[in-house]
PDB file of C-alpha atoms in Angstrom:
ATOM      1  CA  MET Q 429       0.370  53.056 205.018  1.00 66.00           C
ATOM      2  CA  ASN Q 430       1.246  49.952 205.868  1.00 76.00           C
ATOM      3  CA  ARG Q 431       0.183  46.516 204.183  1.00 85.00           C
ATOM      4  CA  ILE Q 432      -0.711  43.750 206.554  1.00 90.00           C
ATOM      5  CA  GLU Q 433      -1.687  40.374 205.364  1.00 91.00           C
ATOM      6  CA  ILE Q 434      -3.328  37.678 207.387  1.00 93.00           C
ATOM      7  CA  ILE Q 435      -2.657  33.994 206.439  1.00 94.00           C
ATOM      8  CA  PRO Q 436      -4.846  31.533 208.575  1.00 94.00           C
ATOM      9  CA  TYR Q 437      -3.927  27.988 209.112  1.00 94.00           C
ATOM     10  CA  ASN Q 438      -6.116  24.746 210.658  1.00 94.00           C
ATOM     11  CA  ASN Q 439      -3.407  22.427 211.845  1.00 93.00           C
ATOM     12  CA  LEU Q 440       0.065  22.026 212.599  1.00 92.00           C
ATOM     13  CA  ASP Q 441       1.364  20.574 209.443  1.00 93.00           C
ATOM     14  CA  GLU Q 442      -0.025  23.678 207.743  1.00 92.00           C
ATOM     15  CA  ARG Q 443       1.752  25.763 210.313  1.00 93.00           C
ATOM     16  CA  TRP Q 444       4.865  24.108 209.878  1.00 94.00           C
ATOM     17  CA  GLU Q 445       4.710  24.462 205.764  1.00 94.00           C
ATOM     18  CA  LEU Q 446       3.789  28.059 206.064  1.00 93.00           C
ATOM     19  CA  CYS Q 447       6.597  28.750 208.413  1.00 93.00           C
ATOM     20  CA  ARG Q 448       9.113  27.394 206.201  1.00 95.00           C
ATOM     21  CA  GLU Q 449       7.761  29.374 203.135  1.00 95.00           C
ATOM     22  CA  LEU Q 450       7.391  32.649 205.062  1.00 93.00           C
ATOM     23  CA  GLU Q 451      11.033  32.079 206.463  1.00 95.00           C
ATOM     24  CA  LYS Q 452      12.405  31.607 202.942  1.00 94.00           C
ATOM     25  CA  GLU Q 453      10.647  34.702 201.494  1.00 92.00           C
ATOM     26  CA  TYR Q 454      11.660  36.826 204.850  1.00 92.00           C
ATOM     27  CA  LYS Q 455      15.458  35.855 203.947  1.00 93.00           C
ATOM     28  CA  ASN Q 456      14.907  37.113 200.479  1.00 92.00           C
ATOM     29  CA  LYS Q 457      13.583  40.541 201.750  1.00 88.00           C
ATOM     30  CA  ARG Q 458       9.850  39.800 200.358  1.00 87.00           C
ATOM     31  CA  PHE Q 459       8.341  41.334 203.265  1.00 88.00           C
ATOM     32  CA  LYS Q 460       9.079  43.344 206.338  1.00 90.00           C
ATOM     33  CA  ASN Q 461       8.445  41.006 209.154  1.00 92.00           C
ATOM     34  CA  TYR Q 462       5.806  38.168 210.174  1.00 93.00           C
ATOM     35  CA  LYS Q 463       4.606  36.754 213.575  1.00 94.00           C
ATOM     36  CA  ASP Q 464       2.722  33.824 214.345  1.00 93.00           C
ATOM     37  CA  LEU Q 465      -0.468  34.536 216.769  1.00 92.00           C
ATOM     38  CA  GLY Q 466      -1.501  30.847 217.232  1.00 88.00           C
ATOM     39  CA  ASN Q 467      -4.013  30.413 214.520  1.00 92.00           C
ATOM     40  CA  CYS Q 468      -2.606  32.717 212.083  1.00 93.00           C
ATOM     41  CA  PHE Q 469       0.290  34.605 210.740  1.00 94.00           C
ATOM     42  CA  ILE Q 470       0.585  38.213 210.305  1.00 94.00           C
ATOM     43  CA  VAL Q 471       2.830  39.456 207.482  1.00 93.00           C
ATOM     44  CA  LYS Q 472       3.828  43.162 207.425  1.00 92.00           C
ATOM     45  CA  HIS Q 473       4.689  44.312 203.911  1.00 87.00           C
ATOM     46  CA  TYR Q 474       6.938  47.036 202.947  1.00 79.00           C
ATOM     47  CA  ASN Q 475       5.596  50.675 202.432  1.00 74.00           C
ATOM     48  CA  THR Q 476       5.490  51.775 198.873  1.00 66.00           C
ATOM     49  CA  LYS Q 477       8.296  54.241 199.538  1.00 65.00           C
ATOM     50  CA  HIS Q 478      10.830  51.363 200.285  1.00 55.00           C
ATOM     51  CA  ASN Q 479      12.997  50.782 197.058  1.00 57.00           C
ATOM     52  CA  ILE Q 480      12.603  47.428 196.587  1.00 56.00           C
ATOM     53  CA  ARG Q 481      11.479  45.817 193.015  1.00 57.00           C
ATOM     54  CA  MET Q 482       9.527  42.859 193.000  1.00 53.00           C
TER      55      MET Q 482
END
């Protein structure tokens, strides 16, 4: 089972701040992948079987 989180944003300033935060967390292996759809970010988290402690 995959865990997917959707984070909406309203303007370009919010998008820029979210993008910076998500990039930092992605580099620290907090989640598997993220994608920008134009008005929200979709964040795919690791499965519970993945051996990463949070």
